[in-house]
Amino acid sequence: ARNRLAQITSQMMKEKNAEFAISIEGGLETNKHDSRQSYLQCFAWVCLKHRNSEDFISETRSGTFVLPDIVNKAIMDDKEELGAAQDKYFSQFNRDDLGIGKGEAGTIGPLTFGAVSRSQYYAPTVTFAFIPFLHQLRDFSEGIPPNSLASPLEKEADHS
């Protein structure tokens, strides 16, 4: 994601006059925390740069999820790319959404039977990438704005 960000930063900020440049890159890695088993985890990196920030790049990583065994095997043993391995997995269920790994659903869509789309999966990670800029660029001279989620709940009236 860092390399992709470097490629688009000039175009987005100079040619398009964008305030931010962002890149999102999906990835796979083997689990590092359990030596008793080996499987692939899917995740994404988000890199975000502000036009006035010369050196700082905000980097955030999404949550991870484990790929089904047949997808894992196709990638690790057969050296297939994720999209082809995903299609191989879903073809056994006579699914009509083959070839959508690069589309809106991404990998997470079919794996969650549509409960989570690619956009929904990336949204929190993109939001988290903005956090450093929200606090660096904001004027807090008037105090910190109220957070409706952190406000105390109104107590129910005592009816005794």
XYZ file of N, CA, C and O in Angstrom:
640
model
N 0.832 -1.190 0.000
C 0.000 0.000 0.000
C 0.877 1.254 0.000
O 0.513 2.265 -0.583
N 2.040 1.151 0.668
C 2.952 2.297 0.700
C 3.470 2.622 -0.706
O 3.547 3.793 -1.099
N 3.828 1.594 -1.466
C 4.312 1.809 -2.836
C 3.212 2.391 -3.720
O 3.458 3.290 -4.520
N 2.019 1.873 -3.576
C 0.888 2.386 -4.358
C 0.617 3.840 -4.006
O 0.344 4.666 -4.864
N 0.707 4.172 -2.716
C 0.496 5.548 -2.272
C 1.537 6.473 -2.902
O 1.204 7.560 -3.378
N 2.784 6.046 -2.917
C 3.853 6.860 -3.515
C 3.566 7.120 -4.996
O 3.817 8.222 -5.501
N 3.019 6.131 -5.688
C 2.712 6.283 -7.111
C 1.584 7.270 -7.367
O 1.604 7.990 -8.355
N 0.601 7.321 -6.477
C -0.568 8.169 -6.740
C -0.507 9.534 -6.063
O -1.268 10.419 -6.420
N 0.392 9.725 -5.106
C 0.406 10.964 -4.331
C 0.560 12.186 -5.220
O -0.197 13.144 -5.114
N 1.519 12.173 -6.105
C 1.750 13.325 -6.978
C 0.522 13.614 -7.840
O 0.079 14.752 -7.931
N -0.017 12.588 -8.440
C -1.175 12.778 -9.307
C -2.379 13.309 -8.525
O -3.025 14.254 -8.949
N -2.655 12.722 -7.381
C -3.842 13.117 -6.630
C -3.720 14.524 -6.049
O -4.661 15.303 -6.093
N -2.569 14.850 -5.510
C -2.429 16.126 -4.810
C -2.092 17.283 -5.734
O -2.550 18.388 -5.505
N -1.320 17.035 -6.754
C -0.936 18.125 -7.652
C -1.920 18.274 -8.801
O -2.432 19.358 -9.051
N -2.194 17.199 -9.493
C -3.064 17.273 -10.655
C -4.547 17.376 -10.288
O -5.301 18.085 -10.936
N -4.961 16.691 -9.262
C -6.380 16.660 -8.888
C -6.686 17.589 -7.719
O -7.829 17.715 -7.317
N -5.664 18.209 -7.139
C -5.806 19.124 -6.011
C -6.503 18.471 -4.808
O -7.282 19.106 -4.105
N -6.220 17.201 -4.594
C -6.828 16.469 -3.475
C -6.128 16.830 -2.175
O -4.938 17.110 -2.146
N -6.866 16.826 -1.100
C -6.292 17.100 0.214
C -5.611 15.857 0.779
O -4.636 15.945 1.508
N -6.135 14.675 0.427
C -5.581 13.412 0.887
C -5.349 12.483 -0.293
O -6.069 12.544 -1.281
N -4.361 11.627 -0.143
C -4.169 10.507 -1.064
C -4.248 9.245 -0.215
O -3.719 9.197 0.899
N -4.927 8.243 -0.742
C -5.129 7.004 0.011
C -4.893 5.808 -0.889
O -5.187 5.855 -2.084
N -4.336 4.765 -0.302
C -4.182 3.513 -1.036
C -4.603 2.371 -0.131
O -4.417 2.423 1.083
N -5.183 1.363 -0.753
C -5.640 0.180 -0.034
C -5.059 -1.028 -0.759
O -5.175 -1.140 -1.978
N -4.457 -1.910 -0.003
C -3.839 -3.089 -0.599
C -4.170 -4.307 0.251
O -3.902 -4.332 1.448
N -4.775 -5.290 -0.378
C -5.075 -6.538 0.310
C -3.837 -7.408 0.370
O -2.907 -7.259 -0.428
N -3.833 -8.323 1.322
C -2.688 -9.204 1.448
C -3.042 -10.519 2.107
O -4.133 -10.694 2.651
N -2.109 -11.433 2.020
C -2.220 -12.741 2.645
C -0.953 -13.008 3.428
O 0.145 -12.623 3.005
N -1.101 -13.668 4.553
C 0.069 -14.111 5.303
C -0.286 -15.391 6.042
O -1.447 -15.655 6.318
N 0.746 -16.169 6.345
C 0.499 -17.353 7.154
C 0.394 -16.920 8.599
O 0.975 -15.916 9.004
N -0.366 -17.674 9.369
C -0.512 -17.341 10.785
C 0.857 -17.425 11.453
O 1.644 -18.314 11.185
N 1.134 -16.473 12.314
C 2.436 -16.401 12.973
C 2.349 -16.779 14.441
O 3.351 -16.887 15.104
N 1.148 -16.960 14.939
C 0.971 -17.107 16.374
C 0.760 -18.543 16.839
O 0.669 -18.785 18.021
N 0.667 -19.475 15.903
C 0.410 -20.856 16.289
C 1.260 -21.776 15.415
O 0.943 -22.002 14.253
N 2.329 -22.307 15.972
C 3.235 -23.153 15.192
C 2.659 -24.551 14.963
O 3.206 -25.316 14.185
N 1.551 -24.887 15.616
C 0.960 -26.222 15.470
C 0.151 -26.363 14.183
O -0.131 -27.466 13.752
N -0.242 -25.250 13.601
C -1.028 -25.317 12.377
C -0.629 -24.181 11.451
O -0.157 -23.149 11.896
N -0.821 -24.397 10.169
C -0.458 -23.374 9.190
C -1.658 -23.094 8.298
O -2.256 -24.007 7.742
N -2.035 -21.835 8.201
C -3.137 -21.441 7.343
C -2.913 -19.993 6.923
O -2.127 -19.274 7.516
N -3.625 -19.590 5.886
C -3.513 -18.229 5.374
C -4.565 -17.336 6.002
O -5.714 -17.730 6.165
N -4.134 -16.130 6.316
C -5.041 -15.093 6.793
C -5.086 -13.993 5.744
O -4.066 -13.629 5.160
N -6.260 -13.453 5.534
C -6.477 -12.378 4.576
C -6.642 -11.073 5.359
O -7.248 -11.055 6.423
N -6.096 -9.981 4.835
C -6.153 -8.687 5.517
C -5.944 -7.575 4.492
O -5.720 -7.850 3.312
N -5.993 -6.343 4.942
C -5.724 -5.200 4.059
C -4.933 -4.140 4.821
O -5.116 -3.965 6.026
N -4.060 -3.441 4.119
C -3.361 -2.269 4.636
C -3.960 -1.038 3.974
O -4.271 -1.046 2.791
N -4.086 0.031 4.748
C -4.520 1.325 4.235
C -3.436 2.332 4.569
O -2.985 2.410 5.718
N -2.986 3.077 3.577
C -2.010 4.152 3.782
C -2.657 5.463 3.349
O -3.285 5.536 2.285
N -2.480 6.500 4.165
C -3.134 7.787 3.936
C -2.129 8.907 4.182
O -1.404 8.894 5.165
N -2.097 9.856 3.261
C -1.174 10.989 3.367
C -1.941 12.283 3.139
O -2.770 12.368 2.243
N -1.649 13.293 3.959
C -2.243 14.622 3.804
C -1.298 15.492 2.989
O -0.082 15.350 3.077
N -1.858 16.405 2.225
C -1.031 17.238 1.352
C 0.002 18.069 2.116
O 1.068 18.353 1.599
N -0.279 18.476 3.355
C 0.655 19.300 4.126
C 1.586 18.494 5.026
O 2.346 19.063 5.791
N 1.519 17.204 4.934
C 2.355 16.342 5.765
C 3.439 15.730 4.894
O 3.195 14.780 4.161
N 4.639 16.307 4.986
C 5.735 15.860 4.127
C 6.129 14.412 4.370
O 6.247 13.630 3.453
N 6.344 14.054 5.630
C 6.912 12.750 5.938
C 5.937 11.748 6.532
O 6.156 10.553 6.457
N 4.874 12.222 7.163
C 4.008 11.307 7.895
C 2.990 10.619 6.988
O 2.281 11.261 6.223
N 2.925 9.310 7.106
C 1.917 8.498 6.423
C 1.207 7.685 7.496
O 1.855 6.989 8.288
N -0.094 7.796 7.539
C -0.873 6.995 8.476
C -1.055 5.611 7.863
O -1.471 5.485 6.711
N -0.726 4.588 8.621
C -0.876 3.210 8.157
C -1.763 2.452 9.133
O -1.516 2.456 10.338
N -2.807 1.814 8.613
C -3.683 1.006 9.442
C -3.901 -0.337 8.767
O -3.776 -0.454 7.545
N -4.215 -1.312 9.572
C -4.433 -2.663 9.060
C -5.812 -3.139 9.484
O -6.240 -2.922 10.610
N -6.477 -3.808 8.561
C -7.821 -4.324 8.832
C -7.760 -5.530 9.758
O -6.686 -6.064 10.050
N -8.926 -5.974 10.148
C -9.026 -7.257 10.825
C -8.653 -8.363 9.851
O -8.663 -8.177 8.631
N -8.290 -9.504 10.383
C -7.920 -10.632 9.530
C -8.997 -11.705 9.597
O -9.766 -11.777 10.544
N -9.030 -12.515 8.557
C -9.905 -13.677 8.560
C -9.183 -14.825 7.880
O -8.307 -14.623 7.042
N -9.527 -16.027 8.289
C -8.879 -17.237 7.783
C -9.612 -17.715 6.537
O -10.848 -17.751 6.501
N -8.855 -18.097 5.544
C -9.433 -18.621 4.311
C -9.796 -20.098 4.473
O -9.123 -20.827 5.213
N -10.832 -20.564 3.777
C -11.187 -21.988 3.836
C -10.011 -22.864 3.371
O -9.184 -22.441 2.557
N -9.965 -24.090 3.861
C -8.848 -24.997 3.570
C -8.578 -25.170 2.079
O -7.433 -25.165 1.646
N -9.633 -25.332 1.281
C -9.434 -25.561 -0.148
C -8.815 -24.331 -0.827
O -7.998 -24.450 -1.734
N -9.173 -23.130 -0.369
C -8.583 -21.899 -0.901
C -7.131 -21.811 -0.451
O -6.228 -21.508 -1.244
N -6.891 -22.106 0.806
C -5.543 -22.121 1.354
C -4.641 -23.067 0.555
O -3.531 -22.710 0.159
N -5.124 -24.280 0.306
C -4.345 -25.286 -0.432
C -4.061 -24.828 -1.857
O -2.944 -24.977 -2.354
N -5.058 -24.278 -2.522
C -4.872 -23.829 -3.903
C -3.810 -22.739 -3.992
O -3.037 -22.692 -4.952
N -3.750 -21.878 -2.995
C -2.764 -20.799 -2.998
C -1.382 -21.324 -2.590
O -0.380 -21.082 -3.269
N -1.331 -22.056 -1.482
C -0.047 -22.503 -0.945
C 0.587 -23.626 -1.779
O 1.766 -23.574 -2.088
N -0.204 -24.623 -2.147
C 0.345 -25.790 -2.845
C 0.334 -25.635 -4.357
O 1.295 -25.992 -5.031
N -0.766 -25.108 -4.900
C -0.916 -25.008 -6.351
C -0.466 -23.662 -6.899
O -0.517 -23.434 -8.101
N -0.085 -22.743 -6.013
C 0.436 -21.411 -6.384
C -0.567 -20.593 -7.194
O -0.205 -19.805 -8.054
N -1.856 -20.768 -6.904
C -2.883 -19.992 -7.585
C -3.044 -18.643 -6.903
O -2.749 -18.483 -5.724
N -3.546 -17.674 -7.655
C -3.867 -16.382 -7.063
C -5.176 -16.514 -6.288
O -5.977 -17.420 -6.530
N -5.403 -15.582 -5.368
C -6.569 -15.644 -4.499
C -7.875 -15.730 -5.290
O -8.750 -16.536 -4.969
N -8.050 -14.905 -6.321
C -9.301 -14.900 -7.089
C -9.592 -16.250 -7.718
O -10.721 -16.746 -7.662
N -8.583 -16.879 -8.320
C -8.765 -18.196 -8.946
C -9.055 -19.258 -7.888
O -9.914 -20.125 -8.077
N -8.345 -19.181 -6.763
C -8.562 -20.142 -5.681
C -9.955 -19.979 -5.086
O -10.629 -20.968 -4.770
N -10.388 -18.758 -4.967
C -11.730 -18.467 -4.440
C -12.787 -19.042 -5.371
O -13.757 -19.656 -4.927
N -12.617 -18.837 -6.672
C -13.581 -19.374 -7.633
C -13.624 -20.900 -7.584
O -14.692 -21.503 -7.697
N -12.464 -21.522 -7.403
C -12.413 -22.976 -7.304
C -13.237 -23.438 -6.101
O -13.999 -24.396 -6.181
N -13.103 -22.737 -4.996
C -13.837 -23.093 -3.779
C -15.344 -22.953 -3.980
O -16.110 -23.862 -3.679
N -15.788 -21.820 -4.500
C -17.224 -21.576 -4.619
C -17.866 -22.359 -5.756
O -19.073 -22.576 -5.739
N -17.084 -22.844 -6.723
C -17.658 -23.631 -7.822
C -18.246 -24.946 -7.314
O -19.174 -25.484 -7.908
N -17.739 -25.456 -6.199
C -18.275 -26.710 -5.664
C -19.691 -26.553 -5.104
O -20.392 -27.522 -4.878
N -20.123 -25.316 -4.888
C -21.459 -25.059 -4.363
C -22.418 -24.562 -5.441
O -23.504 -24.081 -5.128
N -21.984 -24.644 -6.711
C -22.782 -24.133 -7.827
C -23.186 -22.685 -7.611
O -24.324 -22.281 -7.857
N -22.237 -21.879 -7.135
C -22.506 -20.461 -6.893
C -22.505 -19.712 -8.217
O -21.740 -20.026 -9.130
N -23.307 -18.681 -8.312
C -23.362 -17.886 -9.536
C -22.529 -16.608 -9.425
O -22.576 -15.757 -10.297
N -21.738 -16.488 -8.358
C -20.948 -15.266 -8.174
C -19.452 -15.518 -8.360
O -18.625 -14.889 -7.731
N -19.118 -16.451 -9.258
C -17.707 -16.715 -9.525
C -17.081 -15.530 -10.261
O -17.742 -14.841 -11.021
N -15.833 -15.302 -10.029
C -15.123 -14.225 -10.702
C -15.341 -12.866 -10.078
O -14.962 -11.855 -10.654
N -15.928 -12.794 -8.893
C -16.228 -11.491 -8.305
C -15.200 -11.044 -7.274
O -15.383 -10.030 -6.633
N -14.131 -11.798 -7.115
C -13.125 -11.463 -6.107
C -12.584 -10.053 -6.243
O -12.230 -9.423 -5.261
N -12.518 -9.538 -7.459
C -12.034 -8.177 -7.674
C -13.170 -7.168 -7.737
O -12.954 -5.989 -7.917
N -14.387 -7.612 -7.570
C -15.546 -6.726 -7.625
C -15.920 -6.203 -6.257
O -15.171 -6.319 -5.292
N -17.122 -5.646 -6.154
C -17.594 -5.044 -4.901
C -17.596 -6.034 -3.748
O -17.306 -5.687 -2.620
N -17.926 -7.271 -4.011
C -18.012 -8.247 -2.919
C -16.635 -8.617 -2.374
O -16.495 -8.905 -1.190
N -15.624 -8.596 -3.245
C -14.290 -9.002 -2.817
C -14.285 -10.450 -2.376
O -15.148 -11.237 -2.740
N -13.326 -10.814 -1.571
C -13.256 -12.159 -1.029
C -14.197 -12.303 0.148
O -14.849 -13.328 0.327
N -14.310 -11.258 0.940
C -15.106 -11.320 2.166
C -16.599 -11.500 1.880
O -17.305 -12.152 2.646
N -17.085 -10.960 0.770
C -18.510 -11.055 0.444
C -19.012 -12.486 0.353
O -19.906 -12.889 1.096
N -18.445 -13.287 -0.546
C -18.903 -14.670 -0.648
C -18.635 -15.494 0.614
O -19.423 -16.352 0.975
N -17.522 -15.215 1.284
C -17.210 -15.985 2.495
C -18.203 -15.724 3.621
O -18.415 -16.583 4.475
N -18.800 -14.532 3.626
C -19.805 -14.211 4.655
C -21.219 -14.304 4.092
O -22.164 -13.834 4.718
N -21.354 -14.906 2.895
C -22.652 -15.045 2.227
C -23.350 -13.701 2.093
O -24.553 -13.575 2.283
N -22.561 -12.665 1.779
C -23.093 -11.333 1.527
C -23.299 -10.472 2.755
O -23.732 -9.334 2.643
N -22.989 -10.981 3.924
C -23.197 -10.195 5.148
C -22.236 -9.008 5.218
O -22.569 -7.974 5.793
N -21.044 -9.141 4.625
C -20.044 -8.068 4.633
C -19.503 -7.910 3.216
O -19.032 -8.873 2.613
N -19.559 -6.698 2.674
C -18.998 -6.425 1.349
C -17.557 -5.945 1.507
O -17.102 -5.639 2.613
N -16.880 -5.848 0.399
C -15.509 -5.332 0.423
C -15.484 -3.918 1.005
O -14.647 -3.595 1.843
N -16.419 -3.063 0.601
C -16.469 -1.689 1.115
C -16.691 -1.664 2.620
O -16.051 -0.896 3.339
N -17.592 -2.503 3.093
C -17.847 -2.555 4.535
C -16.636 -3.062 5.304
O -16.373 -2.622 6.420
N -15.914 -3.976 4.718
C -14.711 -4.522 5.352
C -13.625 -3.445 5.466
O -12.966 -3.321 6.496
N -13.445 -2.650 4.413
C -12.393 -1.627 4.406
C -12.763 -0.371 5.190
O -11.883 0.350 5.660
N -14.044 -0.057 5.318
C -14.482 1.227 5.891
C -13.892 1.537 7.266
O -13.372 2.641 7.469
N -13.917 0.633 8.229
C -13.333 0.987 9.535
C -11.831 1.260 9.446
O -11.329 2.178 10.091
N -11.133 0.502 8.634
C -9.688 0.672 8.512
C -9.357 2.021 7.880
O -8.410 2.694 8.296
N -10.129 2.416 6.886
C -9.942 3.740 6.276
C -10.237 4.830 7.308
O -9.485 5.797 7.445
N -11.309 4.671 8.052
C -11.662 5.642 9.093
C -10.529 5.779 10.101
O -10.144 6.894 10.479
N -9.983 4.659 10.543
C -8.897 4.692 11.524
C -7.650 5.382 10.964
O -6.898 6.006 11.706
N -7.436 5.290 9.660
C -6.273 5.952 9.051
C -6.376 7.471 9.143
O -5.361 8.166 9.153
N -7.582 8.001 9.237
C -7.773 9.447 9.345
C -7.533 9.984 10.753
O -7.379 11.190 10.940
N -7.525 9.135 11.765
C -7.432 9.598 13.154
C -6.274 10.561 13.404
O -6.488 11.633 13.982
N -5.051 10.266 12.996
C -3.961 11.219 13.288
C -4.201 12.597 12.676
O -3.863 13.613 13.281
N -4.811 12.632 11.494
C -5.047 13.905 10.826
C -6.189 14.673 11.472
O -6.168 15.901 11.519
N -7.171 13.978 11.969
C -8.281 14.645 12.657
C -7.778 15.427 13.860
O -8.277 16.493 14.181
N -6.792 14.894 14.529
C -6.280 15.543 15.731
C -5.166 16.542 15.440
O -4.999 17.497 16.176
N -4.435 16.369 14.362
C -3.380 17.320 14.007
C -3.949 18.574 13.355
O -3.412 19.663 13.528
N -5.014 18.430 12.611
C -5.530 19.536 11.809
C -6.687 20.281 12.465
O -7.153 21.275 11.943
N -7.135 19.812 13.590
C -8.312 20.399 14.229
C -7.915 21.490 15.217
O -6.939 21.372 15.932
N -8.722 22.520 15.275
C -8.515 23.601 16.235
C -9.359 23.297 17.469
O -10.580 23.328 17.425
N -8.694 23.005 18.566
C -9.392 22.667 19.797
C -9.462 23.859 20.750
O -9.680 23.688 21.940
N -9.295 25.079 20.239
C -9.309 26.256 21.108
C -10.660 26.434 21.812
O -10.740 27.037 22.870
N -11.717 25.941 21.222
C -13.045 26.028 21.825
C -13.364 24.797 22.677
O -14.490 24.625 23.107
N -12.394 23.956 22.868
C -12.615 22.734 23.630
C -12.904 21.569 22.704
O -13.022 21.715 21.497
N -12.996 20.419 23.281
C -13.261 19.214 22.507
C -14.764 19.127 22.262
O -15.557 19.272 23.187
N -15.173 18.899 21.019
C -16.607 18.829 20.723
C -17.253 17.649 21.440
O -16.603 16.643 21.692
N -18.525 17.778 21.768
C -19.202 16.689 22.470
C -19.305 15.452 21.582
O -19.431 15.555 20.367
N -19.236 14.304 22.214
C -19.368 13.039 21.509
C -20.672 12.409 21.961
O -20.800 11.992 23.114
N -21.632 12.339 21.061
C -22.946 11.822 21.447
C -22.878 10.378 21.904
O -23.703 9.932 22.700
N -21.895 9.646 21.425
C -21.774 8.250 21.843
C -21.236 8.137 23.264
O -21.433 7.134 23.927
N -20.542 9.172 23.722
C -19.954 9.122 25.052
C -20.793 9.859 26.090
O -20.451 9.887 27.252
N -21.875 10.486 25.659
C -22.726 11.224 26.594
C -23.402 10.266 27.557
O -23.819 9.178 27.167
N -23.555 10.686 28.810
C -24.243 9.802 29.753
C -25.707 9.656 29.378
O -26.320 10.585 28.846
N -26.238 8.470 29.637
C -27.635 8.237 29.353
C -28.501 8.948 30.377
O -28.120 9.074 31.543
N -29.638 9.441 29.944
C -30.552 10.085 30.872
C -31.129 9.033 31.804
O -31.486 7.932 31.371
N -31.191 9.379 33.073
C -31.744 8.440 34.040
C -33.259 8.430 33.913
O -33.887 9.444 33.648
N -33.808 7.238 34.087
C -35.261 7.131 34.051
C -35.848 7.777 35.302
O -35.253 7.772 36.364
N -37.017 8.361 35.135
C -37.677 9.022 36.278
C -38.032 7.990 37.338
O -38.435 6.872 37.025
N -37.860 8.399 38.568
C -38.183 7.532 39.701
C -39.692 7.609 39.944
O -40.222 8.694 40.221
N -40.391 6.513 39.800
C -41.844 6.489 39.928
C -42.305 5.942 41.285
O -43.376 5.402 41.429
N -41.514 6.103 42.340
C -41.913 5.549 43.654
C -42.691 6.530 44.483
O -42.816 7.652 44.304
